[in-house]
CSV table of C-alpha atoms and ligand atoms in Angstrom, one decimal:
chain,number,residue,atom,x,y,z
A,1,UNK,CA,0.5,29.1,15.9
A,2,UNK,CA,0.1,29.8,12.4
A,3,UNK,CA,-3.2,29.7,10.9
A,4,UNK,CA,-3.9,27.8,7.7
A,5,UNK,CA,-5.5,30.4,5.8
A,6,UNK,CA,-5.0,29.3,2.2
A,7,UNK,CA,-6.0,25.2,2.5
A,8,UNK,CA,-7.8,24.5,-0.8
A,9,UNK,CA,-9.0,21.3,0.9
A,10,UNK,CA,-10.3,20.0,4.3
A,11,UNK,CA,-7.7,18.1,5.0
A,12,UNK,CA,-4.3,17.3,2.8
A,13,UNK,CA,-1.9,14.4,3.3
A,14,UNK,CA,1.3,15.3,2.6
A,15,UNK,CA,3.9,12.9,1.0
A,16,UNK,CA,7.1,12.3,1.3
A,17,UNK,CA,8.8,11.4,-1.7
A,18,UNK,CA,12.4,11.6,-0.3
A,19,UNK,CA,11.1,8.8,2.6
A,20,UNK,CA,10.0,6.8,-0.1
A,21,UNK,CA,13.3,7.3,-2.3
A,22,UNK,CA,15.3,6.8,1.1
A,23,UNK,CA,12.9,3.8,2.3
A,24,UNK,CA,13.8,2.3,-1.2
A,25,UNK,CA,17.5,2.8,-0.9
A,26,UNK,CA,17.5,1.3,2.9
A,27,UNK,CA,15.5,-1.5,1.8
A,28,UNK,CA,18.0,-2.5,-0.9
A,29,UNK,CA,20.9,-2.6,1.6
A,30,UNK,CA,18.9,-5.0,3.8
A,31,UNK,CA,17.8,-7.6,0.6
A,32,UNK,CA,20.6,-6.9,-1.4
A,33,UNK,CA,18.4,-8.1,-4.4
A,34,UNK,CA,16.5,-6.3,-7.7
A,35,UNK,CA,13.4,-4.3,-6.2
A,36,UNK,CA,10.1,-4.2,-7.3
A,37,UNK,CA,8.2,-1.1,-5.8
A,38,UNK,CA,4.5,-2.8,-5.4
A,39,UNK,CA,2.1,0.3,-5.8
A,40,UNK,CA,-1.1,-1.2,-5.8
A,41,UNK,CA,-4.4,0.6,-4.7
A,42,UNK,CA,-3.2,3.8,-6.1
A,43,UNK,CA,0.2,3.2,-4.4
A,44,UNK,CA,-1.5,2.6,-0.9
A,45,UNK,CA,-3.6,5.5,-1.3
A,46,UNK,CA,-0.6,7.9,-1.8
A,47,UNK,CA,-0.9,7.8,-5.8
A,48,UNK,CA,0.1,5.4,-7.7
A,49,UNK,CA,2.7,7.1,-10.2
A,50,UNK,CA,4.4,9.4,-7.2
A,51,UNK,CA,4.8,6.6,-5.1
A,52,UNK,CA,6.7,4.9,-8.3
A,53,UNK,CA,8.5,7.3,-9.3
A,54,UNK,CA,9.9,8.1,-5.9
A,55,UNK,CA,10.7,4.3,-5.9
A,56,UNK,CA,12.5,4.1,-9.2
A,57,UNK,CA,14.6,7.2,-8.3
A,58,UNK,CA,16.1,5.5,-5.0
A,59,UNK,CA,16.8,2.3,-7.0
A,60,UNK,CA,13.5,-0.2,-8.0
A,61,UNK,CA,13.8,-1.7,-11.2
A,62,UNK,CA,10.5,-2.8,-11.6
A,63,UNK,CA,6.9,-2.3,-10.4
A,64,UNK,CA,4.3,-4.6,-9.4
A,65,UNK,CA,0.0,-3.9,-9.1
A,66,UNK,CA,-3.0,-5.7,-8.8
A,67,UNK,CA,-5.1,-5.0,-11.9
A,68,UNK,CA,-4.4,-4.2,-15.4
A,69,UNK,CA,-6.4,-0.9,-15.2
A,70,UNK,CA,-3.5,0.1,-12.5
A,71,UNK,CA,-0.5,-1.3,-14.8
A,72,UNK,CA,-1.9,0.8,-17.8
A,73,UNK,CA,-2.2,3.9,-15.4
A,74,UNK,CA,1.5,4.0,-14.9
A,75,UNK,CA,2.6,3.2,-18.7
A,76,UNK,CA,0.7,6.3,-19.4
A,77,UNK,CA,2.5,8.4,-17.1
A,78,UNK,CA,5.4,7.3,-19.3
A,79,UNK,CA,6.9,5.2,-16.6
A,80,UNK,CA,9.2,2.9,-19.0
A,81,UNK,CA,10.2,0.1,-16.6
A,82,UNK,CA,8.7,-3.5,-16.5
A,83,UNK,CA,5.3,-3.3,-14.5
A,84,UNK,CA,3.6,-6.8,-13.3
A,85,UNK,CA,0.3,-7.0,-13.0
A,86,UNK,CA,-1.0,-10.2,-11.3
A,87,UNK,CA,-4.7,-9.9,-10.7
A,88,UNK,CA,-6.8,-10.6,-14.0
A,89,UNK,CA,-10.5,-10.1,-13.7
A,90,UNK,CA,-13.4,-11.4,-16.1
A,91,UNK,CA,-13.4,-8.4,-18.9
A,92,UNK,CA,-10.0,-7.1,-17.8
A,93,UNK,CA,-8.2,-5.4,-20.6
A,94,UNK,CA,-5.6,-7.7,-21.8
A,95,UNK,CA,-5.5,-7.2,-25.3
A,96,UNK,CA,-4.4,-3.1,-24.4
A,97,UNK,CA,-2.3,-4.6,-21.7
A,98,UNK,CA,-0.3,-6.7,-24.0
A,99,UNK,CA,0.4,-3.3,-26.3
A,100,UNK,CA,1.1,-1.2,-23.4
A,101,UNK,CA,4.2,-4.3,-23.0
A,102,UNK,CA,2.6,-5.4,-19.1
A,103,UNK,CA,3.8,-8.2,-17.8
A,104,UNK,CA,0.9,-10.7,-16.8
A,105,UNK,CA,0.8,-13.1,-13.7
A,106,UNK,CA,-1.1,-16.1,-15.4
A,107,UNK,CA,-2.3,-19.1,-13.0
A,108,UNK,CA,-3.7,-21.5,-15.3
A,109,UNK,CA,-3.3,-23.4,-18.6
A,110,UNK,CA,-6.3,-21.7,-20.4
A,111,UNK,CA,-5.2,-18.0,-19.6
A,112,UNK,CA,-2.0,-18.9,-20.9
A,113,UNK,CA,-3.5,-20.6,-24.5
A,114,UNK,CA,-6.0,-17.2,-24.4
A,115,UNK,CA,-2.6,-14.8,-23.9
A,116,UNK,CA,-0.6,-16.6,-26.5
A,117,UNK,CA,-3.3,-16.5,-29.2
A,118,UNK,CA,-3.9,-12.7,-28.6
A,119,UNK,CA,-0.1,-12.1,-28.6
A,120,UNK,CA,-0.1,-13.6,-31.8
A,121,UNK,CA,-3.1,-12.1,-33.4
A,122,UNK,CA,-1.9,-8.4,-32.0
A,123,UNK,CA,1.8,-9.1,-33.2
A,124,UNK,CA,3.3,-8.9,-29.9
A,125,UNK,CA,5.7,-10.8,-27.6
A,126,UNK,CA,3.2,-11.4,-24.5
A,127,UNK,CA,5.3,-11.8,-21.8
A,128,UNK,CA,4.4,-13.7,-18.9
A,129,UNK,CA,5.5,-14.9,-15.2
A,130,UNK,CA,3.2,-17.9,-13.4
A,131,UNK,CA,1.9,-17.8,-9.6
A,132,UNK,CA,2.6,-20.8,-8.2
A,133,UNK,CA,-0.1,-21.8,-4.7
A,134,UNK,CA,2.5,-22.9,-2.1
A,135,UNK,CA,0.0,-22.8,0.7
A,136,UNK,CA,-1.7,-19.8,1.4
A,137,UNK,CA,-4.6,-20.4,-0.9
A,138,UNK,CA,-5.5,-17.1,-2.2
A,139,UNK,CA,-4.2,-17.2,-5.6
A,140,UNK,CA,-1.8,-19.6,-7.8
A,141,UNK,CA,-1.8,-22.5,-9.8
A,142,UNK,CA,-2.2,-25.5,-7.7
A,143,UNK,CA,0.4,-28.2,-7.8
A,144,UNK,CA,-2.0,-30.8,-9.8
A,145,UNK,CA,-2.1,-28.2,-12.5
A,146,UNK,CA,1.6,-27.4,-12.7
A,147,UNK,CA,2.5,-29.9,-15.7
A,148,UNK,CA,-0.2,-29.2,-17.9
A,149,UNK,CA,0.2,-25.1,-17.7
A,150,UNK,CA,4.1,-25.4,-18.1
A,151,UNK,CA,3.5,-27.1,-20.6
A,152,UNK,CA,1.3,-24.8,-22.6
A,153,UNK,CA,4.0,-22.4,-21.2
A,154,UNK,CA,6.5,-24.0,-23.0
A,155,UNK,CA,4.3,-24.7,-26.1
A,156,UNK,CA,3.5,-21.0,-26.4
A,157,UNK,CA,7.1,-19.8,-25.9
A,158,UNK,CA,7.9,-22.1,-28.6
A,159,UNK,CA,5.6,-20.0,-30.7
A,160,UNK,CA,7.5,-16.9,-30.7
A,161,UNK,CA,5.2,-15.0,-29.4
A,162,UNK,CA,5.2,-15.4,-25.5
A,163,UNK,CA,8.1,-15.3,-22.8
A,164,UNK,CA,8.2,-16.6,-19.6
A,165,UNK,CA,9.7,-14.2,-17.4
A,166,UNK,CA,9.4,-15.4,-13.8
A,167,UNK,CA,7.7,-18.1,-11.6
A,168,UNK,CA,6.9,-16.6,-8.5
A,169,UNK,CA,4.6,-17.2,-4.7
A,170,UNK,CA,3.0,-14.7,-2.1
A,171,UNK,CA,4.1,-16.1,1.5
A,172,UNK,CA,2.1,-15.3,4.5
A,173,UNK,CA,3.2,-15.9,8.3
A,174,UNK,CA,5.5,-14.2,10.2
A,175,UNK,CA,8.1,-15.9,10.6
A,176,UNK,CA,10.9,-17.8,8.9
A,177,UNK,CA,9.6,-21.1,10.2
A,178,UNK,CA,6.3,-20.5,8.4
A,179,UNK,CA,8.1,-19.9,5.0
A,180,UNK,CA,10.3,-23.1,4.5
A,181,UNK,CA,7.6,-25.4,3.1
A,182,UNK,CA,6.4,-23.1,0.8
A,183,UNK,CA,9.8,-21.8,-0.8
A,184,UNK,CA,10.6,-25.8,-1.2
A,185,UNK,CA,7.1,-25.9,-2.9
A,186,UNK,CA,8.4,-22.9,-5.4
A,187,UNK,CA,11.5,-24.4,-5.7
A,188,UNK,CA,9.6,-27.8,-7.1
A,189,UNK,CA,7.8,-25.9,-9.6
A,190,UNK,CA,10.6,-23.7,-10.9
A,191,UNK,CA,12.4,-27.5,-11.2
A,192,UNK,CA,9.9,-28.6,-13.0
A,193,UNK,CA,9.6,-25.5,-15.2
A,194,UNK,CA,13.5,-25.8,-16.3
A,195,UNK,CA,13.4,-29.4,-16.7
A,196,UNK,CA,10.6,-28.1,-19.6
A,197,UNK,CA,13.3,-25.8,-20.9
A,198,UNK,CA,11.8,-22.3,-19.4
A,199,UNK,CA,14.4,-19.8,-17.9
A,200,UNK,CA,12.5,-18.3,-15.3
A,201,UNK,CA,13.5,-16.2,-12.4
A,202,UNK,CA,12.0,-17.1,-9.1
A,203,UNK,CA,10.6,-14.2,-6.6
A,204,UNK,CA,8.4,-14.9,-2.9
A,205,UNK,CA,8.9,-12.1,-0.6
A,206,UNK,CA,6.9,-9.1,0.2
A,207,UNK,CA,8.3,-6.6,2.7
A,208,UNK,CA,8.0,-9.0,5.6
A,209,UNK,CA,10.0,-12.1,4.8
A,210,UNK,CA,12.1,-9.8,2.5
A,211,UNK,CA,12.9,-8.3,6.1
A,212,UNK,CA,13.4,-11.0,8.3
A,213,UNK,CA,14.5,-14.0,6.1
A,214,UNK,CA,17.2,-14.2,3.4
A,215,UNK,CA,16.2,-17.6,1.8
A,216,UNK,CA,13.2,-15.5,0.3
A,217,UNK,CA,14.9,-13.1,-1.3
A,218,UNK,CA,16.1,-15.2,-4.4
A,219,UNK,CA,15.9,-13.0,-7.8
A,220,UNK,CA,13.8,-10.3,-6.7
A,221,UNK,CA,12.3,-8.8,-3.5
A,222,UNK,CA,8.3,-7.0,-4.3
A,223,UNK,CA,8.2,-4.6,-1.8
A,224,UNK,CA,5.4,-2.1,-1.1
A,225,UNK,CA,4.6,-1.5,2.8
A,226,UNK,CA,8.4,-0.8,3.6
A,227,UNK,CA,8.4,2.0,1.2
A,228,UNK,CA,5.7,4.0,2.2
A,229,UNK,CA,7.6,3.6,5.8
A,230,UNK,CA,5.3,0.8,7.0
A,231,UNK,CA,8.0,-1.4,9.5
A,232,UNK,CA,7.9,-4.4,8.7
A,233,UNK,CA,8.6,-5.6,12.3
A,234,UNK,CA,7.7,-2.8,14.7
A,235,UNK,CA,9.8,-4.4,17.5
A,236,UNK,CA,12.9,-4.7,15.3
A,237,UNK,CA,13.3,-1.6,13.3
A,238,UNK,CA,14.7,-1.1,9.8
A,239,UNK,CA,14.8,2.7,10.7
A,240,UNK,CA,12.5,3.6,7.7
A,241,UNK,CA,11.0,6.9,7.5
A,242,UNK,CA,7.4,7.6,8.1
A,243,UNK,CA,6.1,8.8,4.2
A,244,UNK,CA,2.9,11.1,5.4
A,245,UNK,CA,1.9,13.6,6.9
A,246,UNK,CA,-1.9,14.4,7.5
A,247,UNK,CA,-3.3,17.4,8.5
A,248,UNK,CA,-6.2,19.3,8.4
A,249,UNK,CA,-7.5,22.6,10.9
A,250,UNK,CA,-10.1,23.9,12.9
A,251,UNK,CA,-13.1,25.7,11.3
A,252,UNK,CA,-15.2,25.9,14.4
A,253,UNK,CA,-15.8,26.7,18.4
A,254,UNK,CA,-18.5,25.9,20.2
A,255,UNK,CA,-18.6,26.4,23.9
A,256,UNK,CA,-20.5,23.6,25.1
A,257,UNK,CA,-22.4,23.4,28.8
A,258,UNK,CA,-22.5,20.5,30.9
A,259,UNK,CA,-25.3,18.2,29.8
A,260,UNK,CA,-24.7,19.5,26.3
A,261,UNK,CA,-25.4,16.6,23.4
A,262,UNK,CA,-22.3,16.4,20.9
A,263,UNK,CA,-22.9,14.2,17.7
A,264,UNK,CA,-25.0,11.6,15.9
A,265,UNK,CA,-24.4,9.4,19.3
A,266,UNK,CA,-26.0,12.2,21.3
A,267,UNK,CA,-23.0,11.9,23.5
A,268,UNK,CA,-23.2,13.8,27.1
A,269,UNK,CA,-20.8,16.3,27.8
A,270,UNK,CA,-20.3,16.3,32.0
A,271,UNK,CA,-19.0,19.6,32.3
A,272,UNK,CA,-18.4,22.9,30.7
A,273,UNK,CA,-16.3,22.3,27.9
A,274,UNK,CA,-15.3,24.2,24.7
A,275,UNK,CA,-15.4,21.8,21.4
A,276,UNK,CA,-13.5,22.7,18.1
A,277,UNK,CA,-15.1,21.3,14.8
A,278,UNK,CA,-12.5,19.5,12.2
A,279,UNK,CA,-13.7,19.1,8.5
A,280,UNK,CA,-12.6,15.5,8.3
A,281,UNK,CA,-14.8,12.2,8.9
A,282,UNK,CA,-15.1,8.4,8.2
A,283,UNK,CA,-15.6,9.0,4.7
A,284,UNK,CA,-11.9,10.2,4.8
A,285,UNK,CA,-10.5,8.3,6.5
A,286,UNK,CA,-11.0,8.6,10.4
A,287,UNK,CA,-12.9,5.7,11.1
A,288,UNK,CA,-16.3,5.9,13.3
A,289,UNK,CA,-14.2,4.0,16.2
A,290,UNK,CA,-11.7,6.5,16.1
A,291,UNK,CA,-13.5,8.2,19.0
A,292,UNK,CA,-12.8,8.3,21.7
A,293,UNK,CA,-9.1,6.7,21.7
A,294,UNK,CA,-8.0,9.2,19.3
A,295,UNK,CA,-7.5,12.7,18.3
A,296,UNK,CA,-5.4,15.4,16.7
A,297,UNK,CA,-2.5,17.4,17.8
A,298,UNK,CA,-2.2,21.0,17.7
A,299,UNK,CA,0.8,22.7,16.7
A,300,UNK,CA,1.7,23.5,20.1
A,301,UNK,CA,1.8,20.2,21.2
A,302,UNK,CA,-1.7,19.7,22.3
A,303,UNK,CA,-3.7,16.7,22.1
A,304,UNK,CA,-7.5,16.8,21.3
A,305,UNK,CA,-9.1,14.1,21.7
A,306,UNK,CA,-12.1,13.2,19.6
A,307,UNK,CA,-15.7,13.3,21.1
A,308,UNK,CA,-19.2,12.0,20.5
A,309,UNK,CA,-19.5,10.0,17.3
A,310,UNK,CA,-17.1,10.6,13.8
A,311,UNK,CA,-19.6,11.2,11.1
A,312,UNK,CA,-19.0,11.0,7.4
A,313,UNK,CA,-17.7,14.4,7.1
A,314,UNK,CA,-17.2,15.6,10.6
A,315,UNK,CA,-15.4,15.1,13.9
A,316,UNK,CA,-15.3,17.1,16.9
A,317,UNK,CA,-12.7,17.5,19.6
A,318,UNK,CA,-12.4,18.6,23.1
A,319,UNK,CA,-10.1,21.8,23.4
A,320,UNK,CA,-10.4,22.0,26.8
A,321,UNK,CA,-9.4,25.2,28.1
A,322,UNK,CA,-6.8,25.3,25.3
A,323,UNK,CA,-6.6,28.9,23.5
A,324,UNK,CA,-7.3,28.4,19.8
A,325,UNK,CA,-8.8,30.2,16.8
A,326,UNK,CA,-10.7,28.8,13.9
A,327,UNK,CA,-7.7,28.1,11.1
A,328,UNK,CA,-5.6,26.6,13.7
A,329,UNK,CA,-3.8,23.6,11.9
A,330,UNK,CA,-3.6,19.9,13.2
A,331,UNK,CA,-2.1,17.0,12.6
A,332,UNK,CA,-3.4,13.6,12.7
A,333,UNK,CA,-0.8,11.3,11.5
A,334,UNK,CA,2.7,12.5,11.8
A,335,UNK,CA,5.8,11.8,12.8
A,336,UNK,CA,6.2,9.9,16.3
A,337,UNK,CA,9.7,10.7,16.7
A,338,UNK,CA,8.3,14.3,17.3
A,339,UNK,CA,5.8,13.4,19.8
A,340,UNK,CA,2.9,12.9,17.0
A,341,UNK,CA,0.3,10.3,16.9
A,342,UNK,CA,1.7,8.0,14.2
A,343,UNK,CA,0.5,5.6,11.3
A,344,UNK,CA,1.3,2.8,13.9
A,345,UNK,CA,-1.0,4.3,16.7
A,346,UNK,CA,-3.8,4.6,14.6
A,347,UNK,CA,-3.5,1.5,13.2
A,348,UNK,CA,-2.8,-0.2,17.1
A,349,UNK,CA,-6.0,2.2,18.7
A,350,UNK,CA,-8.0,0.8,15.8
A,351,UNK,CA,-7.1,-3.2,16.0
A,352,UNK,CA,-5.7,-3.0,12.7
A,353,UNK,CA,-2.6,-2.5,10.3
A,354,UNK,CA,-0.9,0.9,8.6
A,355,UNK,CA,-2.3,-0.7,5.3
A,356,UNK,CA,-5.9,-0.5,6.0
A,357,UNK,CA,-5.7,3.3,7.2
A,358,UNK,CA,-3.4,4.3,4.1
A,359,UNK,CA,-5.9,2.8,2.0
A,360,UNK,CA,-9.0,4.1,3.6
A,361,UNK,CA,-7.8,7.7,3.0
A,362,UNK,CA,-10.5,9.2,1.2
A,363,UNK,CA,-10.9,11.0,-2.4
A,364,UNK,CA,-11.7,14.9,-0.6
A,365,UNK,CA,-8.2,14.3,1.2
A,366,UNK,CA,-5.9,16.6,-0.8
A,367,UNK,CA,-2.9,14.7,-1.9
A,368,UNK,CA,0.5,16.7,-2.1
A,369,UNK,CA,4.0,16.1,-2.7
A,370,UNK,CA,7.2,17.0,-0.5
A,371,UNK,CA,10.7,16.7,-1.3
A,372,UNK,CA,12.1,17.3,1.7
A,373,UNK,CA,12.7,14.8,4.3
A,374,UNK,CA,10.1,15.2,6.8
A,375,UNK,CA,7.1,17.5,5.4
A,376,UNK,CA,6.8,20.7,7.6
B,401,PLP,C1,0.9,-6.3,-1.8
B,401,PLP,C2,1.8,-7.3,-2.4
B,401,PLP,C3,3.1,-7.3,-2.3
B,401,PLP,C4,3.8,-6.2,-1.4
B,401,PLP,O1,3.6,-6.5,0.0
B,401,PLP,P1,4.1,-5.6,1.1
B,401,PLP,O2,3.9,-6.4,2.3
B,401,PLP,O3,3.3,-4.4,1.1
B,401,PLP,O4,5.5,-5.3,0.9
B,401,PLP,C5,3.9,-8.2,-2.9
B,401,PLP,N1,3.4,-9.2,-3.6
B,401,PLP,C6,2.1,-9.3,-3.8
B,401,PLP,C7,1.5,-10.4,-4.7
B,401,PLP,C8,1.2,-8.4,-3.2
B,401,PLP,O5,-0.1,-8.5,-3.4
């Protein structure tokens, strides 16, 4: 039982970089294709530019994000390879974009026009890859529209000043069946887009498919959930390794009576009880629902489950009879293999996926870096 004594923040998430780098590495034996490490939303709330660099180092080529903003984060932290950024906004800044050499995701004729006239006017070679839609309807250029935009494609690569790098697809389902239609719709476009005389490479699969179905591998595999130790099927394991750690310690006792209140909930405690305080709440992460299902576990092996209502900053547990001192560290999310509550718990106690609990880790959480395999 060693106290934390010297935590400079209520809670810290400790990351893995070696997990990432070996997650990487594991994931290229299984696809056997180029990697792009996808580290959008600040690299799934782990940062951005460690999550990237740890991906690069254990064998990604390439990285993939959202927004512009989060491409021109990473250029400036002197990350040198290609970086595709495939979510473009009203006001987004293209114009720095094309100087920082991002690639763009373009989905329709008019953006394409817009990026080869600003190419042109900045004296740079814009390059650019085009979503195709093959069914999921989020984002893409719709078959009708093919023609026209590869067209302009073609017309501004003619120009000098724009290449076309890739033609690519997001797939959703879960399973191969659900990806055969729209790899033969991809496979039409990127037809059609040689036929104008473009050279594109062709890319689909996220971690997922990437996982479970070779035919989506083609040129390039964009992977982000794998490498931050996210499985893409729980039942079937790659073996990856689980990327954080969170923890966070005990700053108060209470020793509670029965009929005693605990929380915003006012939530009635039935019999004598001692109650530790954690500095940690829903604006961090732990989500109001997290009680009562979940908890923390002490060094010792301990679970505490969570009591009364999570606030924004706050959550309280029940020690029990448990012999503890303020200081005591906990952990969260750990490692299952060693009998902690993992990513995969949380996510399954709180009817959702690893993603949305990375992701909802909030700004107070102290975010630091381990090399060694499994944060200690
Ligand atoms: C998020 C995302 C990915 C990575 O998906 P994972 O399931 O996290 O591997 C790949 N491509 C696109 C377009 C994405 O938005």
């Amino acid at each position: 039982m060693t106290p934390l004594t010297t935590s400079a923040s209520p809670s810290t998430v400790t990351v893995s970089l070696s997990a990432i780098r070996a997650n990487t590495r594991m994931m290229r034996e299984v696809c056997g294709t180029p990697i792009m490490a996808v580290v959008k939303a600040d690299g799934f709330g782990l940062g951005a530019i460690r999550v990237a660099r740890a991906a690069v180092s254990g064998g990604a080529t390439e990285l993939g994000v959202a927004t512009i903003d989060e491409a021109l984060t990473l250029r400036a932290a002197s990350l040198e390879e290609p970086i595709l950024a495939w979510m473009l906004h009203d006001g987004a800044r293209v114009g720095e974009a094309l100087d920082a050499k991002i690639r763009l995701s373009l989905t329709r004729r008019a953006q394409v026009a817009e990026v080869a006239r600003l190419a042109a006017g900045l004296g740079v070679v814009a390059e650019i890859e085009l979503e195709v839609e093959t069914g999921m309807h989020r984002s893409g250029c719709s078959e009708a529209d093919w023609d026209a935009t590869l067209d302009e494609a073609r017309r501004a690569e003619a120009s000098g000043w724009v290449r076309v790098i890739g033609v690519w697809t997001h797939l959703s389902g879960c399973s191969p069946a659900h990806f055969t239609e729209p790899l033969e719709t991809l496979g039409r476009a990127a037809d059609l887009a040689r036929r104008k005389g473009l050279r594109p490479r062709v890319h689909a699969a996220a971690s997922l498919a990437a996982t479970i179905d070779p035919r989506t591998r083609l040129d390039l595999v964009r992977l982000g959930a794998s490498l931050v130790g996210i499985e893409p099927v729980r039942a079937d394991p790659v073996g990856l390794h689980p990327a954080i750690r969170w923890e966070s310690h005990i700053t108060q006792l209470h020793d509670v009576r029965e009929g005693a209140l605990v929380g915003y909930g006012r939530h009635r405690i039935d019999s004598p009880r001692r109650l530790a305080l954690i500095p940690v709440g829903y604006a961090d992460g732990v989500p109001r629902r997290a009680s009562p299902t979940l908890g923390v576990l002490t060094r010792t092996g301990h679970k505490l489950p969570f009591i009364g209502t999570i606030s924004m900053d706050h959550a309280v547990v029940d020690i029990g009879d448990l012999e503890v001192s303020p200081g005591e560290a906990v952990v969260l999310i750990g490692d299952p293999l060693r009998g902690e509550p993992g990513l995969a718990d949380w996510a399954d106690a709180l009817d959702t996926i690893e993603q949305e609990i990375l992701t909802g880790l909030g700004d107070r959480v102290a975010r630091v870096e381990s090399t060694s395999a499994w944060p200690a």
